[in-house]
Amino acid sequence: MVYLKEESATAASESDPFLQSNFASLYVRDSLPRYRMPKNSIPKEVAYQNLTDELQLDGIPKLNLASFVTTSMEEECNKLIMESINKNYVDMDEYPVTTDFHNRCVNMIARLFHAPLEDSKAAIGAGTVGSSEAIMMAGLAFKRKWQNKRKAEGKPYDKPNIVTGANVQVCWKKFANYFEVELKEVKLREDYYVMDPVKAVEMVDENTICVAAILGSTMNGEFEDVKLLNDLLLEKNKQNGWDTPIHVDAASGGFIAPFLYPELEWDFRLPLVKSINVSGHKYGLVYAGIGWIIWRNKEDLPRDLLESINYLGADQSTFTLNFSKGSSQIIAQYYLLVRLGFEGYRNVMENCHQNAMVIKEGIEKTGCFNILSKDKGVPVVAFNLKDNSRYKEFKISEMLRTIGWIVPAYSMPEDAKHVNVLRVVIRAELSRTMAERLVFDITNVVHKLDKLHPAQVEVSPKMLATCATDENGVVGQDGTMEKKN
């Protein structure tokens, strides 16, 4: 063994940051830069430690009940994700197996949604970075098909519109804004927080490129009545000689309804449903970054929207809003489809539904809340205070955050904006123990707020005139306490 001389050891210690304590290192004496790239490098361990320390201030993903997005997956799937994280999906010629996995997912999901396909026929669809991109692609297909038809008929094609409920996710408003389509919203009303199919069909005209229905409203998880919408729209189309179609935004409900409510007709079993989007990273059980768009058949995706390229090694057609995209989430989705199968997905969704009922019943038992969600829908519990004169739903959300729970409070859209809502999203990773713990914590928060904001007892003039007496004194007619003699 070789020993350093004392002076050599001292010099090494002063010059080598790795020999110093993490918390005495020169690298922790300054904060990380915020606006400009630093001039000099720092050791990888120091960069990792600094970022890890700051990230501790983020919320805990599993306790984030504001989000529909999956936060936990099996270790084997995590390994697959890391093993494929360096593959760019768009390089289809270089990664043919990954491309095949993508196509298998499209075929399985299309058949799950009852697309009219023969056993060996390939489905029409694509993986996306989420339902927002999927909706943009579906909307563009509807717009282009409507424009092409209007041009062929010699009719104006410059004022397309789309009919939705006011409860749609913001991506629909982005689509309308970015691609110059008028958004015609069916207003909500108190006690009815989804699109009314009757009012929606009334708003349809010859310039309507499609009606968008939601299978699982962001606001309260409720399914819209796609079957009634289809039947009413069929009649109006027949009367006017139109062929106005339906798109179903099944971002949240697409992996719920087939397993919990197989008899519910909302998908390609209805003739006017021409496309459906679903989020793989919600109840498809994959981490954030994967969605799917499925068309009924190839005629519903105009060919002139496809772009052909050959500079990646082979001729290929593409229809996406972005180009490069990771392969990991696609591979993870295929893993889950074959790993769980229909039985596994059904068990997961049944468990989510049962936990939602536990939370709903626990909240009802407090006697303090109205339940605004439906039992049949996405496993969401939406609720608000019966009496919010002393404190608002936002205060409950704020106090739950101090415990670690992230439960959002928000106002309903226009025409129901006076209604405040608390919403709990029940995902697969929320256990029964944690569901019961949430109810316990909500109950405790309400008790604390009740003590901080006690109810004001109104004293009637008759009571004042009687001059009620207690052990400390007499209440005078002006409502003040007078000491006894």
XYZ file of C-alpha atoms in Angstrom:
485
model
C 0.000 0.000 0.000
C 1.308 3.446 -0.937
C 0.743 6.380 1.415
C 0.756 9.999 0.254
C 2.957 12.432 2.048
C 0.979 14.863 4.176
C 1.620 17.815 1.856
C 0.711 15.723 -1.220
C -2.542 14.555 0.378
C -3.460 18.121 1.268
C -2.799 19.329 -2.257
C -4.863 16.504 -3.735
C -7.728 17.246 -1.372
C -7.778 20.910 -2.324
C -7.648 20.279 -6.051
C -9.869 17.232 -6.432
C -13.578 17.936 -5.809
C -14.293 14.187 -5.605
C -12.311 13.922 -2.387
C -14.488 16.522 -0.729
C -17.846 16.021 0.923
C -20.825 16.543 -1.392
C -22.007 19.311 0.870
C -18.640 21.049 1.132
C -17.817 20.869 -2.561
C -17.226 24.070 -4.466
C -20.005 22.933 -6.830
C -22.751 23.395 -4.243
C -21.760 26.896 -3.253
C -23.610 28.444 -6.183
C -27.106 27.769 -7.411
C -27.711 26.176 -10.784
C -27.965 28.635 -13.692
C -31.458 29.625 -14.803
C -31.078 31.804 -17.885
C -27.704 31.157 -19.528
C -25.734 28.022 -20.225
C -22.778 27.860 -17.818
C -19.298 28.500 -19.163
C -17.706 25.501 -17.475
C -18.650 21.856 -16.988
C -19.344 20.165 -13.664
C -18.981 16.475 -12.722
C -21.883 14.241 -13.708
C -22.461 13.196 -10.084
C -22.821 16.816 -9.019
C -25.260 17.619 -11.835
C -27.333 14.561 -10.925
C -27.376 15.382 -7.211
C -28.370 19.017 -7.763
C -31.231 18.137 -10.081
C -32.411 15.314 -7.832
C -32.458 17.623 -4.817
C -34.570 20.233 -6.598
C -36.958 17.638 -8.041
C -37.854 16.589 -4.487
C -40.107 19.661 -4.471
C -42.361 18.147 -7.148
C -45.542 16.413 -6.109
C -45.596 12.629 -5.706
C -46.946 11.165 -8.995
C -49.006 8.416 -7.329
C -50.756 11.020 -5.161
C -51.523 13.220 -8.152
C -55.246 12.541 -8.446
C -55.678 15.457 -10.848
C -54.192 13.473 -13.716
C -55.561 10.621 -15.817
C -52.013 9.706 -16.895
C -50.383 6.456 -15.743
C -47.592 6.826 -13.173
C -46.596 3.218 -12.448
C -45.807 0.198 -14.626
C -44.421 -3.299 -14.131
C -40.655 -3.661 -13.836
C -40.472 -5.850 -16.951
C -42.167 -3.120 -18.972
C -39.862 -0.491 -17.474
C -36.927 -2.599 -18.710
C -38.404 -2.763 -22.213
C -38.830 0.999 -22.197
C -35.217 1.631 -21.202
C -33.922 -0.939 -23.717
C -35.756 0.832 -26.571
C -35.490 4.445 -25.459
C -32.833 5.165 -28.134
C -35.023 4.043 -31.055
C -36.660 6.704 -33.207
C -39.979 5.288 -34.346
C -39.976 7.196 -37.619
C -36.977 5.116 -38.806
C -39.306 2.324 -39.865
C -36.869 0.660 -42.262
C -34.204 0.487 -39.552
C -36.617 -0.771 -36.863
C -39.085 -3.031 -38.697
C -40.088 -5.039 -35.612
C -41.014 -1.871 -33.732
C -43.089 -0.813 -36.741
C -44.798 -4.203 -36.702
C -45.564 -3.814 -32.985
C -47.173 -0.439 -33.783
C -49.342 -1.977 -36.482
C -50.380 -4.817 -34.172
C -51.531 -2.248 -31.600
C -53.594 -0.419 -34.247
C -55.220 -3.699 -35.334
C -56.029 -4.784 -31.765
C -57.476 -1.426 -30.718
C -59.521 -1.121 -33.936
C -61.131 -4.501 -33.289
C -61.657 -3.628 -29.632
C -63.728 -0.701 -30.983
C -65.635 -3.004 -33.379
C -64.141 -1.666 -36.616
C -65.803 -3.503 -39.535
C -62.742 -5.573 -40.486
C -62.203 -9.098 -41.676
C -59.888 -11.214 -39.537
C -56.787 -10.704 -41.671
C -57.484 -7.152 -42.818
C -55.226 -4.367 -41.561
C -56.862 -1.515 -39.674
C -56.371 2.165 -40.508
C -54.792 4.160 -37.700
C -51.648 5.551 -36.139
C -49.824 6.005 -32.888
C -49.489 9.584 -31.693
C -47.851 11.402 -28.784
C -51.269 11.615 -27.126
C -54.934 12.251 -27.794
C -54.295 15.914 -28.626
C -52.303 14.996 -31.729
C -54.816 12.245 -32.529
C -57.682 14.749 -32.414
C -55.804 17.195 -34.651
C -55.298 14.411 -37.212
C -58.934 13.304 -37.045
C -60.126 16.891 -37.386
C -57.901 17.500 -40.403
C -59.242 14.340 -42.059
C -62.839 15.513 -41.552
C -62.030 18.998 -42.809
C -60.210 17.787 -45.923
C -62.913 15.252 -46.798
C -65.636 17.914 -46.376
C -63.662 20.408 -48.487
C -63.052 17.892 -51.259
C -66.742 17.060 -51.427
C -67.801 20.731 -51.447
C -65.300 21.509 -54.215
C -66.617 18.620 -56.313
C -70.157 19.954 -55.847
C -69.113 23.505 -56.723
C -70.136 24.803 -53.307
C -68.281 27.169 -50.923
C -65.796 25.412 -48.669
C -64.344 28.303 -46.673
C -66.512 28.166 -43.531
C -66.198 24.739 -41.910
C -67.507 24.248 -38.387
C -67.437 21.544 -35.764
C -70.058 20.897 -33.064
C -68.951 19.924 -29.559
C -70.052 20.314 -25.970
C -68.611 23.162 -23.910
C -67.019 20.469 -21.735
C -64.514 19.366 -24.398
C -60.822 19.162 -23.602
C -58.808 22.214 -24.638
C -57.220 20.382 -27.602
C -60.523 20.748 -29.493
C -60.350 24.514 -29.070
C -56.752 24.425 -30.254
C -57.762 22.460 -33.338
C -60.490 24.977 -34.183
C -58.132 27.914 -33.630
C -55.042 26.547 -35.379
C -56.849 25.090 -38.414
C -59.487 27.819 -38.849
C -62.617 25.860 -38.063
C -65.559 27.483 -36.275
C -66.219 25.807 -32.934
C -69.944 25.578 -32.158
C -70.337 24.659 -28.503
C -73.419 23.215 -26.866
C -73.645 25.037 -23.547
C -73.835 23.136 -20.303
C -76.306 23.748 -17.523
C -76.453 22.978 -13.838
C -77.056 19.275 -13.213
C -76.271 18.458 -16.877
C -72.533 18.711 -17.478
C -72.142 16.975 -20.858
C -73.235 17.702 -24.417
C -76.983 17.396 -25.020
C -77.345 15.327 -28.246
C -80.642 17.034 -29.150
C -79.107 20.513 -28.962
C -75.972 19.332 -30.732
C -77.911 18.049 -33.755
C -79.906 21.286 -33.857
C -76.630 23.171 -34.375
C -75.510 20.997 -37.314
C -75.641 22.620 -40.751
C -74.223 21.941 -44.214
C -70.830 23.320 -43.136
C -70.437 20.962 -40.158
C -67.445 18.709 -40.760
C -68.310 16.497 -37.780
C -69.919 16.314 -34.342
C -67.479 15.397 -31.562
C -68.793 13.285 -28.694
C -66.827 12.555 -25.535
C -66.617 9.146 -23.921
C -65.526 10.338 -20.495
C -65.825 14.056 -19.848
C -62.802 15.753 -18.310
C -65.146 17.592 -15.954
C -66.855 14.647 -14.253
C -65.978 11.449 -16.137
C -69.476 11.075 -17.616
C -70.074 9.306 -20.940
C -72.012 11.270 -23.534
C -74.884 9.487 -25.286
C -73.244 8.636 -28.601
C -76.029 6.225 -29.585
C -78.720 8.902 -29.292
C -76.490 11.378 -31.126
C -76.008 8.871 -33.962
C -79.742 8.191 -34.273
C -80.731 11.872 -34.274
C -77.984 12.788 -36.736
C -78.948 9.935 -39.084
C -82.451 11.401 -39.268
C -81.222 14.944 -39.899
C -78.782 13.751 -42.559
C -81.599 11.876 -44.277
C -83.861 14.934 -44.232
C -81.205 17.232 -45.711
C -79.196 14.902 -47.921
C -76.076 15.329 -45.783
C -73.568 12.819 -44.470
C -72.329 14.648 -41.348
C -70.187 12.168 -39.375
C -69.285 11.656 -35.706
C -65.897 11.534 -34.043
C -65.649 9.978 -30.586
C -63.076 11.436 -28.243
C -62.482 8.340 -26.119
C -59.219 9.600 -24.623
C -60.258 8.442 -21.156
C -63.141 6.059 -21.792
C -61.804 4.055 -24.731
C -60.042 1.566 -22.472
C -62.910 1.597 -19.946
C -66.134 0.966 -21.877
C -65.102 -2.225 -23.773
C -64.255 -3.968 -20.497
C -66.850 -2.617 -18.053
C -69.769 -1.808 -20.366
C -69.471 -4.076 -23.424
C -73.179 -3.646 -24.231
C -72.822 0.140 -24.553
C -72.954 1.231 -28.212
C -70.587 4.152 -28.695
C -67.999 2.951 -31.226
C -67.867 1.703 -34.823
C -71.038 -0.301 -34.240
C -72.745 3.041 -34.926
C -72.658 3.856 -38.662
C -71.860 7.567 -38.338
C -68.809 7.050 -36.106
C -65.917 7.447 -38.542
C -62.947 7.887 -36.190
C -62.032 7.375 -32.548
C -59.077 8.549 -30.501
C -57.886 6.962 -27.269
C -55.009 7.712 -24.892
C -52.684 4.791 -24.316
C -51.125 6.749 -21.480
C -54.395 6.979 -19.554
C -56.374 3.785 -19.037
C -54.264 2.090 -21.690
C -51.866 1.946 -18.698
C -48.703 3.293 -20.396
C -46.555 6.206 -19.215
C -47.168 9.635 -20.793
C -46.476 9.959 -24.504
C -48.778 7.601 -26.429
C -52.189 8.004 -28.019
C -54.011 6.319 -30.877
C -56.242 7.457 -33.729
C -58.349 4.815 -35.491
C -60.448 5.344 -38.617
C -63.443 3.214 -39.554
C -61.989 2.385 -42.974
C -59.482 3.769 -45.467
C -62.091 5.943 -47.220
C -62.351 8.056 -44.064
C -58.698 9.142 -44.302
C -58.220 11.252 -47.468
C -55.215 10.094 -49.453
C -54.067 13.658 -50.096
C -53.210 14.044 -46.405
C -50.528 11.337 -46.636
C -46.942 12.357 -47.338
C -44.402 9.990 -48.883
C -40.702 10.018 -48.007
C -37.759 7.814 -48.962
C -34.754 9.456 -47.321
C -34.829 7.156 -44.282
C -33.949 4.083 -46.334
C -37.268 3.033 -47.878
C -40.460 4.439 -49.346
C -43.022 5.110 -46.624
C -46.208 7.127 -46.193
C -46.765 9.228 -43.098
C -49.590 11.243 -41.594
C -48.562 12.810 -38.318
C -48.133 16.334 -36.979
C -44.612 15.632 -35.764
C -41.797 13.571 -37.224
C -39.376 12.015 -34.749
C -40.949 10.093 -31.897
C -39.725 7.607 -29.309
C -40.508 3.905 -29.741
C -40.645 3.057 -26.031
C -44.299 3.859 -25.415
C -45.424 1.957 -28.510
C -43.522 -1.119 -27.343
C -44.932 -0.669 -23.833
C -48.470 -0.524 -25.219
C -47.986 -3.764 -27.120
C -46.509 -5.369 -24.010
C -49.621 -4.482 -22.011
C -52.064 -5.641 -24.686
C -50.459 -9.091 -24.855
C -49.502 -9.285 -21.167
C -52.932 -8.412 -19.749
C -55.256 -9.455 -22.544
C -58.979 -8.786 -22.292
C -59.224 -10.510 -18.918
C -56.400 -8.488 -17.381
C -57.698 -5.135 -18.594
C -61.177 -5.993 -17.329
C -59.798 -6.849 -13.880
C -57.845 -3.587 -13.712
C -60.846 -1.500 -14.761
C -63.158 -3.310 -12.340
C -60.719 -2.559 -9.531
C -60.600 1.122 -10.526
C -64.406 1.255 -10.548
C -64.674 -0.416 -7.131
C -62.165 2.020 -5.630
C -64.153 4.895 -7.124
C -67.269 3.588 -5.387
C -65.378 3.334 -2.071
C -64.318 6.971 -2.376
C -67.759 8.107 -3.522
C -69.546 6.359 -0.649
C -67.028 7.667 1.885
C -67.476 11.232 0.653
C -71.264 10.870 0.740
C -71.120 9.683 4.372
C -69.603 12.996 5.458
C -72.936 14.626 4.618
C -71.064 17.670 3.328
C -70.905 17.021 -0.416
C -72.978 16.622 -3.570
C -71.745 13.944 -6.001
C -71.582 15.273 -9.583
C -70.097 12.221 -11.307
C -71.948 9.149 -12.544
C -71.400 5.536 -11.497
C -71.306 4.536 -15.166
C -68.362 6.278 -16.760
C -64.678 6.847 -16.226
C -63.659 6.013 -12.610
C -63.785 9.594 -11.420
C -65.441 11.060 -8.342
C -66.488 14.678 -8.863
C -68.111 16.448 -5.924
C -68.752 19.842 -4.384
C -69.851 21.343 -1.089
C -73.522 21.470 -0.210
C -72.769 24.685 1.671
C -69.796 26.722 0.460
C -70.727 29.931 2.255
C -68.006 29.470 4.899
C -65.194 28.133 2.701
C -64.850 27.084 -0.920
C -63.803 23.856 -2.621
C -60.488 25.524 -3.483
C -59.611 25.649 0.218
C -60.153 21.899 0.567
C -57.865 21.321 -2.413
C -55.236 23.591 -0.867
C -55.300 21.796 2.497
C -55.162 18.336 0.910
C -52.033 19.494 -0.931
C -50.276 20.103 2.402
C -50.763 16.394 3.200
C -49.462 15.308 -0.227
C -52.722 14.686 -2.116
C -53.189 16.596 -5.369
C -56.959 16.951 -5.812
C -57.898 19.766 -8.200
C -60.681 22.266 -7.670
C -62.089 24.127 -10.663
C -65.142 25.885 -12.038
C -67.448 24.344 -14.632
C -67.573 25.938 -18.139
C -69.832 28.829 -19.138
C -73.503 28.648 -18.114
C -72.485 26.480 -15.160
C -69.471 28.543 -14.116
C -70.900 29.211 -10.668
C -70.489 25.496 -9.874
C -67.143 24.642 -8.269
C -65.930 21.050 -8.376
C -63.385 18.830 -6.667
C -62.342 15.850 -8.794
C -60.560 12.618 -7.889
C -59.252 10.474 -10.761
C -58.912 6.823 -9.777
C -56.066 5.181 -11.681
C -54.866 1.572 -11.635
C -52.052 2.342 -9.194
C -54.380 3.680 -6.471
C -54.840 0.861 -3.937
C -57.885 0.255 -1.743
C -55.832 1.261 1.305
C -54.957 4.592 -0.280
C -58.554 5.123 -1.441
C -59.757 4.706 2.136
C -56.941 6.940 3.374
C -58.033 9.669 0.969
C -61.571 9.582 2.364
C -60.141 9.789 5.891
C -58.002 12.794 4.972
C -60.853 14.611 3.195
C -63.044 14.084 6.273
C -60.318 15.458 8.547
C -59.788 18.497 6.342
C -63.519 19.269 6.451
C -63.536 18.976 10.263
C -60.573 21.347 10.523
C -62.197 23.868 8.207
C -65.454 23.654 10.142
C -63.572 24.579 13.312
C -61.754 27.434 11.593
C -64.975 28.715 10.037
C -67.786 27.897 12.477
C -71.362 28.238 11.321
C -72.971 31.546 12.291
C -76.090 31.004 14.409
C -78.813 33.430 13.461
C -80.785 34.795 16.416
C -84.367 35.718 15.591
C -85.949 38.950 16.982
C -88.362 36.811 19.006
C -85.450 35.032 20.697
C -83.779 38.347 21.451
C -86.967 39.751 22.928
C -87.211 36.727 25.217
C -83.754 37.546 26.620
C -82.410 34.006 26.779
C -80.313 33.285 29.851
C -77.313 30.989 30.274
C -74.938 30.252 33.146
C -72.727 33.230 32.356
C -75.306 35.914 31.951
C -78.289 37.275 30.068
C -78.513 38.007 26.370
C -79.960 41.481 26.081
C -82.304 42.721 23.369
C -79.350 44.142 21.446
C -77.786 40.644 21.331
C -74.966 41.420 23.814
C -74.172 39.373 26.929
C -74.857 41.029 30.245
C -73.355 39.684 33.469
C -75.655 38.428 36.206
C -75.776 40.405 39.461
